[in-house]
mmCIF file of C-alpha atoms in Angstrom:
data_model
loop_
_atom_site.group_PDB
_atom_site.id
_atom_site.type_symbol
_atom_site.label_atom_id
_atom_site.label_comp_id
_atom_site.label_asym_id
_atom_site.label_seq_id
_atom_site.Cartn_x
_atom_site.Cartn_y
_atom_site.Cartn_z
ATOM 1 C CA UNK A 1 79.235 31.164 143.387
ATOM 2 C CA UNK A 2 81.767 31.031 140.586
ATOM 3 C CA UNK A 3 79.097 32.100 138.060
ATOM 4 C CA UNK A 4 78.112 35.014 140.308
ATOM 5 C CA UNK A 5 81.717 36.300 140.406
ATOM 6 C CA UNK A 6 81.957 36.113 136.613
ATOM 7 C CA UNK A 7 78.682 38.054 136.246
ATOM 8 C CA UNK A 8 79.888 40.832 138.610
ATOM 9 C CA UNK A 9 83.243 41.108 136.803
ATOM 10 C CA UNK A 10 81.520 41.354 133.421
ATOM 11 C CA UNK A 11 79.181 44.046 134.704
ATOM 12 C CA UNK A 12 82.100 46.106 136.050
ATOM 13 C CA UNK A 13 84.040 45.814 132.781
ATOM 14 C CA UNK A 14 80.983 46.867 130.779
ATOM 15 C CA UNK A 15 80.499 49.916 132.993
ATOM 16 C CA UNK A 16 84.122 50.928 132.707
ATOM 17 C CA UNK A 17 84.025 50.648 128.896
ATOM 18 C CA UNK A 18 80.866 52.755 128.766
ATOM 19 C CA UNK A 19 82.488 55.429 130.946
ATOM 20 C CA UNK A 20 85.607 55.432 128.806
ATOM 21 C CA UNK A 21 83.464 55.730 125.662
ATOM 22 C CA UNK A 22 81.486 58.589 127.172
ATOM 23 C CA UNK A 23 84.656 60.346 128.264
ATOM 24 C CA UNK A 24 86.097 60.000 124.756
ATOM 25 C CA UNK A 25 82.898 61.302 123.208
ATOM 26 C CA UNK A 26 82.813 64.163 125.671
ATOM 27 C CA UNK A 27 86.409 65.072 124.841
ATOM 28 C CA UNK A 28 85.666 64.924 121.098
ATOM 29 C CA UNK A 29 82.576 67.069 121.538
ATOM 30 C CA UNK A 30 84.566 69.541 123.604
ATOM 31 C CA UNK A 31 87.283 69.746 120.932
ATOM 32 C CA UNK A 32 84.675 70.133 118.211
ATOM 33 C CA UNK A 33 82.960 72.918 120.090
ATOM 34 C CA UNK A 34 86.295 74.591 120.699
ATOM 35 C CA UNK A 35 87.123 74.524 116.977
ATOM 36 C CA UNK A 36 83.703 75.848 116.039
ATOM 37 C CA UNK A 37 84.081 78.662 118.545
ATOM 38 C CA UNK A 38 87.077 80.173 116.708
ATOM 39 C CA UNK A 39 85.702 83.214 114.940
ATOM 40 C CA UNK A 40 87.342 84.574 111.807
ATOM 41 C CA UNK A 41 87.684 88.355 111.658
ATOM 42 C CA UNK A 42 84.998 89.685 109.305
ATOM 43 C CA UNK A 43 86.393 91.573 106.310
ATOM 44 C CA UNK A 44 85.068 94.673 104.549
ATOM 45 C CA UNK A 45 85.485 94.345 100.774
ATOM 46 C CA UNK A 46 86.103 97.433 98.600
ATOM 47 C CA UNK A 47 85.587 97.310 94.831
ATOM 48 C CA UNK A 48 85.624 99.828 91.998
ATOM 49 C CA UNK A 49 87.997 101.263 89.397
ATOM 50 C CA UNK A 50 90.667 103.984 89.480
ATOM 51 C CA UNK A 51 91.651 105.906 86.337
ATOM 52 C CA UNK A 52 92.825 109.277 85.061
ATOM 53 C CA UNK A 53 91.985 111.111 81.829
ATOM 54 C CA UNK A 54 95.507 111.704 80.506
ATOM 55 C CA UNK A 55 96.583 109.387 77.702
ATOM 56 C CA UNK A 56 99.943 108.512 79.228
ATOM 57 C CA UNK A 57 101.601 106.064 81.576
ATOM 58 C CA UNK A 58 102.554 106.958 85.110
ATOM 59 C CA UNK A 59 106.352 107.120 85.467
ATOM 60 C CA UNK A 60 108.008 103.803 86.205
ATOM 61 C CA UNK A 61 108.680 103.436 89.924
ATOM 62 C CA UNK A 62 105.820 105.695 90.970
ATOM 63 C CA UNK A 63 103.320 104.367 93.520
ATOM 64 C CA UNK A 64 99.548 104.136 93.609
ATOM 65 C CA UNK A 65 98.536 104.624 97.252
ATOM 66 C CA UNK A 66 95.004 103.691 98.331
ATOM 67 C CA UNK A 67 93.828 104.844 101.771
ATOM 68 C CA UNK A 68 90.642 104.338 103.757
ATOM 69 C CA UNK A 69 90.358 107.308 106.116
ATOM 70 C CA UNK A 70 88.118 108.435 108.971
ATOM 71 C CA UNK A 71 86.798 111.847 107.861
ATOM 72 C CA UNK A 72 84.157 112.257 110.562
ATOM 73 C CA UNK A 73 85.441 115.620 111.832
ATOM 74 C CA UNK A 74 85.686 118.259 109.108
ATOM 75 C CA UNK A 75 88.321 120.515 110.742
ATOM 76 C CA UNK A 76 90.535 117.644 111.879
ATOM 77 C CA UNK A 77 93.135 115.748 109.884
ATOM 78 C CA UNK A 78 91.760 112.460 108.579
ATOM 79 C CA UNK A 79 92.778 109.303 110.444
ATOM 80 C CA UNK A 80 94.189 106.368 108.483
ATOM 81 C CA UNK A 81 92.170 103.149 108.836
ATOM 82 C CA UNK A 82 93.764 100.937 106.180
ATOM 83 C CA UNK A 83 96.042 101.394 103.179
ATOM 84 C CA UNK A 84 97.521 99.600 100.189
ATOM 85 C CA UNK A 85 100.447 100.509 97.891
ATOM 86 C CA UNK A 86 101.083 99.324 94.323
ATOM 87 C CA UNK A 87 104.335 100.070 92.475
ATOM 88 C CA UNK A 88 103.479 101.171 88.942
ATOM 89 C CA UNK A 89 105.418 99.708 86.043
ATOM 90 C CA UNK A 90 103.779 96.724 84.419
ATOM 91 C CA UNK A 91 100.674 97.642 86.431
ATOM 92 C CA UNK A 92 99.109 100.899 85.260
ATOM 93 C CA UNK A 93 95.767 102.671 85.443
ATOM 94 C CA UNK A 94 92.917 101.900 84.906
ATOM 95 C CA UNK A 95 93.276 99.856 88.097
ATOM 96 C CA UNK A 96 90.585 97.528 89.413
ATOM 97 C CA UNK A 97 89.976 98.068 93.110
ATOM 98 C CA UNK A 98 89.760 94.776 94.973
ATOM 99 C CA UNK A 99 91.023 94.776 98.540
ATOM 100 C CA UNK A 100 89.728 94.220 102.028
ATOM 101 C CA UNK A 101 90.358 95.190 105.643
ATOM 102 C CA UNK A 102 88.907 94.232 109.041
ATOM 103 C CA UNK A 103 85.263 95.258 109.386
ATOM 104 C CA UNK A 104 85.768 95.938 113.102
ATOM 105 C CA UNK A 105 87.958 98.935 112.207
ATOM 106 C CA UNK A 106 84.755 100.750 111.199
ATOM 107 C CA UNK A 107 82.483 102.303 113.831
ATOM 108 C CA UNK A 108 78.786 102.906 113.297
ATOM 109 C CA UNK A 109 77.910 106.581 113.159
ATOM 110 C CA UNK A 110 81.305 107.686 111.815
ATOM 111 C CA UNK A 111 82.173 108.735 108.260
ATOM 112 C CA UNK A 112 84.845 107.027 106.167
ATOM 113 C CA UNK A 113 86.155 107.724 102.679
ATOM 114 C CA UNK A 114 88.568 106.148 100.206
ATOM 115 C CA UNK A 115 91.363 108.337 98.859
ATOM 116 C CA UNK A 116 93.771 107.396 96.070
ATOM 117 C CA UNK A 117 96.960 109.173 94.989
ATOM 118 C CA UNK A 118 99.894 108.514 92.678
ATOM 119 C CA UNK A 119 103.312 109.676 93.860
ATOM 120 C CA UNK A 120 106.548 109.680 91.897
ATOM 121 C CA UNK A 121 109.583 107.733 93.080
ATOM 122 C CA UNK A 122 110.749 111.060 94.563
ATOM 123 C CA UNK A 123 107.516 111.434 96.533
ATOM 124 C CA UNK A 124 105.960 114.162 94.350
ATOM 125 C CA UNK A 125 102.150 114.070 94.189
ATOM 126 C CA UNK A 126 101.221 113.430 90.541
ATOM 127 C CA UNK A 127 97.524 112.458 90.626
ATOM 128 C CA UNK A 128 94.934 112.516 93.401
ATOM 129 C CA UNK A 129 91.267 111.727 93.923
ATOM 130 C CA UNK A 130 89.220 114.859 94.649
ATOM 131 C CA UNK A 131 85.783 113.418 95.488
ATOM 132 C CA UNK A 132 84.291 111.895 98.635
ATOM 133 C CA UNK A 133 84.158 108.118 98.113
ATOM 134 C CA UNK A 134 82.104 106.830 101.049
ATOM 135 C CA UNK A 135 82.728 103.515 102.765
ATOM 136 C CA UNK A 136 79.459 101.774 103.691
ATOM 137 C CA UNK A 137 79.731 101.183 107.441
ATOM 138 C CA UNK A 138 76.501 99.181 107.692
ATOM 139 C CA UNK A 139 77.420 96.641 105.013
ATOM 140 C CA UNK A 140 80.278 94.195 104.494
ATOM 141 C CA UNK A 141 81.266 95.775 101.184
ATOM 142 C CA UNK A 142 81.571 99.139 99.452
ATOM 143 C CA UNK A 143 81.087 99.364 95.678
ATOM 144 C CA UNK A 144 82.597 102.692 94.677
ATOM 145 C CA UNK A 145 82.249 102.604 90.899
ATOM 146 C CA UNK A 146 84.718 104.661 88.843
ATOM 147 C CA UNK A 147 86.984 107.149 90.639
ATOM 148 C CA UNK A 148 88.761 109.655 88.368
ATOM 149 C CA UNK A 149 92.100 110.962 89.635
ATOM 150 C CA UNK A 150 93.055 114.552 88.793
ATOM 151 C CA UNK A 151 96.519 115.485 87.601
ATOM 152 C CA UNK A 152 98.412 117.889 89.865
ATOM 153 C CA UNK A 153 100.555 120.897 89.012
ATOM 154 C CA UNK A 154 103.630 118.922 90.127
ATOM 155 C CA UNK A 155 102.955 116.343 87.412
ATOM 156 C CA UNK A 156 102.427 119.009 84.756
ATOM 157 C CA UNK A 157 105.631 120.839 85.657
ATOM 158 C CA UNK A 158 107.787 117.707 85.419
ATOM 159 C CA UNK A 159 110.078 117.433 82.349
ATOM 160 C CA UNK A 160 108.640 115.307 79.535
ATOM 161 C CA UNK A 161 111.441 112.772 79.936
ATOM 162 C CA UNK A 162 110.397 112.243 83.565
ATOM 163 C CA UNK A 163 106.681 111.949 82.772
ATOM 164 C CA UNK A 164 107.297 109.606 79.836
ATOM 165 C CA UNK A 165 110.185 107.252 80.721
ATOM 166 C CA UNK A 166 110.306 105.788 77.209
ATOM 167 C CA UNK A 167 111.430 109.025 75.516
ATOM 168 C CA UNK A 168 114.853 110.546 74.933
ATOM 169 C CA UNK A 169 116.780 107.576 76.304
ATOM 170 C CA UNK A 170 119.118 105.105 74.618
ATOM 171 C CA UNK A 171 117.709 101.583 74.959
ATOM 172 C CA UNK A 172 120.192 98.778 74.249
ATOM 173 C CA UNK A 173 118.580 95.552 73.014
ATOM 174 C CA UNK A 174 119.339 92.472 75.116
ATOM 175 C CA UNK A 175 117.018 89.933 73.527
ATOM 176 C CA UNK A 176 114.950 89.318 70.379
ATOM 177 C CA UNK A 177 112.001 86.942 70.803
ATOM 178 C CA UNK A 178 113.624 85.046 73.711
ATOM 179 C CA UNK A 179 116.539 83.943 71.499
ATOM 180 C CA UNK A 180 119.176 86.360 72.732
ATOM 181 C CA UNK A 181 121.474 88.348 70.447
ATOM 182 C CA UNK A 182 124.877 87.673 68.914
ATOM 183 C CA UNK A 183 127.774 88.350 71.295
ATOM 184 C CA UNK A 184 129.340 91.804 70.897
ATOM 185 C CA UNK A 185 126.658 92.914 68.443
ATOM 186 C CA UNK A 186 124.793 96.152 69.099
ATOM 187 C CA UNK A 187 121.119 96.966 68.591
ATOM 188 C CA UNK A 188 119.540 100.087 70.012
ATOM 189 C CA UNK A 189 116.377 102.224 70.109
ATOM 190 C CA UNK A 190 115.806 105.886 70.872
ATOM 191 C CA UNK A 191 112.311 107.387 70.887
ATOM 192 C CA UNK A 192 112.321 111.173 70.456
ATOM 193 C CA UNK A 193 109.634 113.806 71.060
ATOM 194 C CA UNK A 194 108.984 114.303 67.343
ATOM 195 C CA UNK A 195 107.546 110.797 66.907
ATOM 196 C CA UNK A 196 110.624 109.081 65.492
ATOM 197 C CA UNK A 197 112.495 106.019 66.736
ATOM 198 C CA UNK A 198 116.044 105.405 65.546
ATOM 199 C CA UNK A 199 119.140 103.403 66.368
ATOM 200 C CA UNK A 200 121.449 100.620 65.237
ATOM 201 C CA UNK A 201 119.941 97.392 63.879
ATOM 202 C CA UNK A 202 123.189 95.301 64.025
ATOM 203 C CA UNK A 203 124.975 96.560 60.922
ATOM 204 C CA UNK A 204 122.991 99.588 59.761
ATOM 205 C CA UNK A 205 121.391 102.683 61.221
ATOM 206 C CA UNK A 206 117.605 102.831 60.956
ATOM 207 C CA UNK A 207 114.784 105.299 61.522
ATOM 208 C CA UNK A 208 110.990 104.954 61.668
ATOM 209 C CA UNK A 209 107.953 106.860 62.896
ATOM 210 C CA UNK A 210 106.002 105.710 65.946
ATOM 211 C CA UNK A 211 102.782 106.485 67.830
ATOM 212 C CA UNK A 212 102.029 106.008 71.544
ATOM 213 C CA UNK A 213 98.541 105.687 73.041
ATOM 214 C CA UNK A 214 98.789 104.811 76.731
ATOM 215 C CA UNK A 215 100.658 101.491 76.682
ATOM 216 C CA UNK A 216 99.936 100.912 72.989
ATOM 217 C CA UNK A 217 102.850 101.461 70.612
ATOM 218 C CA UNK A 218 102.872 101.210 66.806
ATOM 219 C CA UNK A 219 106.002 101.565 64.663
ATOM 220 C CA UNK A 220 105.932 102.097 60.908
ATOM 221 C CA UNK A 221 108.327 100.190 58.592
ATOM 222 C CA UNK A 222 111.874 101.437 59.105
ATOM 223 C CA UNK A 223 114.243 103.002 56.615
ATOM 224 C CA UNK A 224 117.881 101.943 57.014
ATOM 225 C CA UNK A 225 121.322 102.447 55.520
ATOM 226 C CA UNK A 226 122.590 99.774 53.128
ATOM 227 C CA UNK A 227 125.936 98.817 54.589
ATOM 228 C CA UNK A 228 126.824 95.137 54.216
ATOM 229 C CA UNK A 229 127.002 93.052 57.390
ATOM 230 C CA UNK A 230 130.261 91.308 58.299
ATOM 231 C CA UNK A 231 128.527 87.939 58.590
ATOM 232 C CA UNK A 232 125.344 86.200 57.500
ATOM 233 C CA UNK A 233 124.397 85.730 61.152
ATOM 234 C CA UNK A 234 124.457 89.501 61.745
ATOM 235 C CA UNK A 235 122.471 90.068 58.562
ATOM 236 C CA UNK A 236 119.799 87.598 59.743
ATOM 237 C CA UNK A 237 119.688 89.195 63.201
ATOM 238 C CA UNK A 238 119.185 92.647 61.680
ATOM 239 C CA UNK A 239 116.391 91.343 59.483
ATOM 240 C CA UNK A 240 114.643 89.677 62.453
ATOM 241 C CA UNK A 241 114.932 92.839 64.540
ATOM 242 C CA UNK A 242 113.559 95.236 61.920
ATOM 243 C CA UNK A 243 110.781 92.814 60.923
ATOM 244 C CA UNK A 244 109.661 92.396 64.541
ATOM 245 C CA UNK A 245 109.932 96.124 65.215
ATOM 246 C CA UNK A 246 107.280 96.718 62.550
ATOM 247 C CA UNK A 247 104.877 94.322 64.356
ATOM 248 C CA UNK A 248 105.098 95.881 67.824
ATOM 249 C CA UNK A 249 101.719 96.734 69.384
ATOM 250 C CA UNK A 250 102.485 97.579 73.014
ATOM 251 C CA UNK A 251 105.219 98.300 75.517
ATOM 252 C CA UNK A 252 105.770 97.973 79.241
ATOM 253 C CA UNK A 253 108.556 97.921 81.820
ATOM 254 C CA UNK A 254 109.379 94.809 83.803
ATOM 255 C CA UNK A 255 110.156 94.981 87.557
ATOM 256 C CA UNK A 256 113.876 95.472 86.795
ATOM 257 C CA UNK A 257 113.175 98.524 84.590
ATOM 258 C CA UNK A 258 113.798 96.746 81.280
ATOM 259 C CA UNK A 259 111.709 97.888 78.301
ATOM 260 C CA UNK A 260 109.581 95.108 76.793
ATOM 261 C CA UNK A 261 108.152 95.682 73.301
ATOM 262 C CA UNK A 262 105.463 93.136 72.436
ATOM 263 C CA UNK A 263 104.021 92.152 69.041
ATOM 264 C CA UNK A 264 100.504 90.860 68.425
ATOM 265 C CA UNK A 265 101.709 87.246 68.349
ATOM 266 C CA UNK A 266 103.500 87.589 71.698
ATOM 267 C CA UNK A 267 107.009 87.999 70.270
ATOM 268 C CA UNK A 268 109.096 90.467 72.238
ATOM 269 C CA UNK A 269 112.113 92.750 72.080
ATOM 270 C CA UNK A 270 113.792 93.387 75.415
ATOM 271 C CA UNK A 271 116.007 96.440 75.903
ATOM 272 C CA UNK A 272 117.597 98.190 78.843
ATOM 273 C CA UNK A 273 118.417 101.860 79.323
ATOM 274 C CA UNK A 274 122.093 102.616 78.766
#
């Protein structure tokens, strides 16, 4: 009798364990299925390149605005589907298109196009795309190739100093090759429309010719006055500045608006508009 009770108890325990195991497995399977059932929103990828023909930089602070629009109805204003904005400064054209938006924003049977414009910090339209750049509704990506933006009359009518932020401004040097400058010393640059850059090199005035090609900048060896510096440290700083100025190959503006002149070896001169 005692053995029979033990056998029954063992059988019940075994059954309970099996049920518990099955319940656990069922819960795990349910959780797994639940996780698998979470669908990610499918994305439509757009690629290509934006450029314009003019050999110049867009004004610092202007914006490149990229829009995907529904253009299905010809006599109706286009409807915005997705957009992206890029502040131009260090980033300039040519610009590589690489962005995405939810595929479910596109409807089969409708017509969509990508439009790109550049607006000044004041909102003036400077460049705009003028061609139909179709978005492929039936695929998960649209490869648009090269899109050439056309310059507008508003951009042409702007003063040269507004179109080319480097020119006709006094730039005060803050740093030479990440080593700072001597306290209370003054170094400056001014690029004029005639192709000359001039300023103060620490002790002496200097002048040199320059050439700009998009973001590329070359400066010929400078001529300077021959006034003696008040200290050897100032004399060395002037020499470093003029030597580096002759090696400059490009320029750009950082997010704060500072002018960064860069040599082929990575050395830089940093200046800020007065």
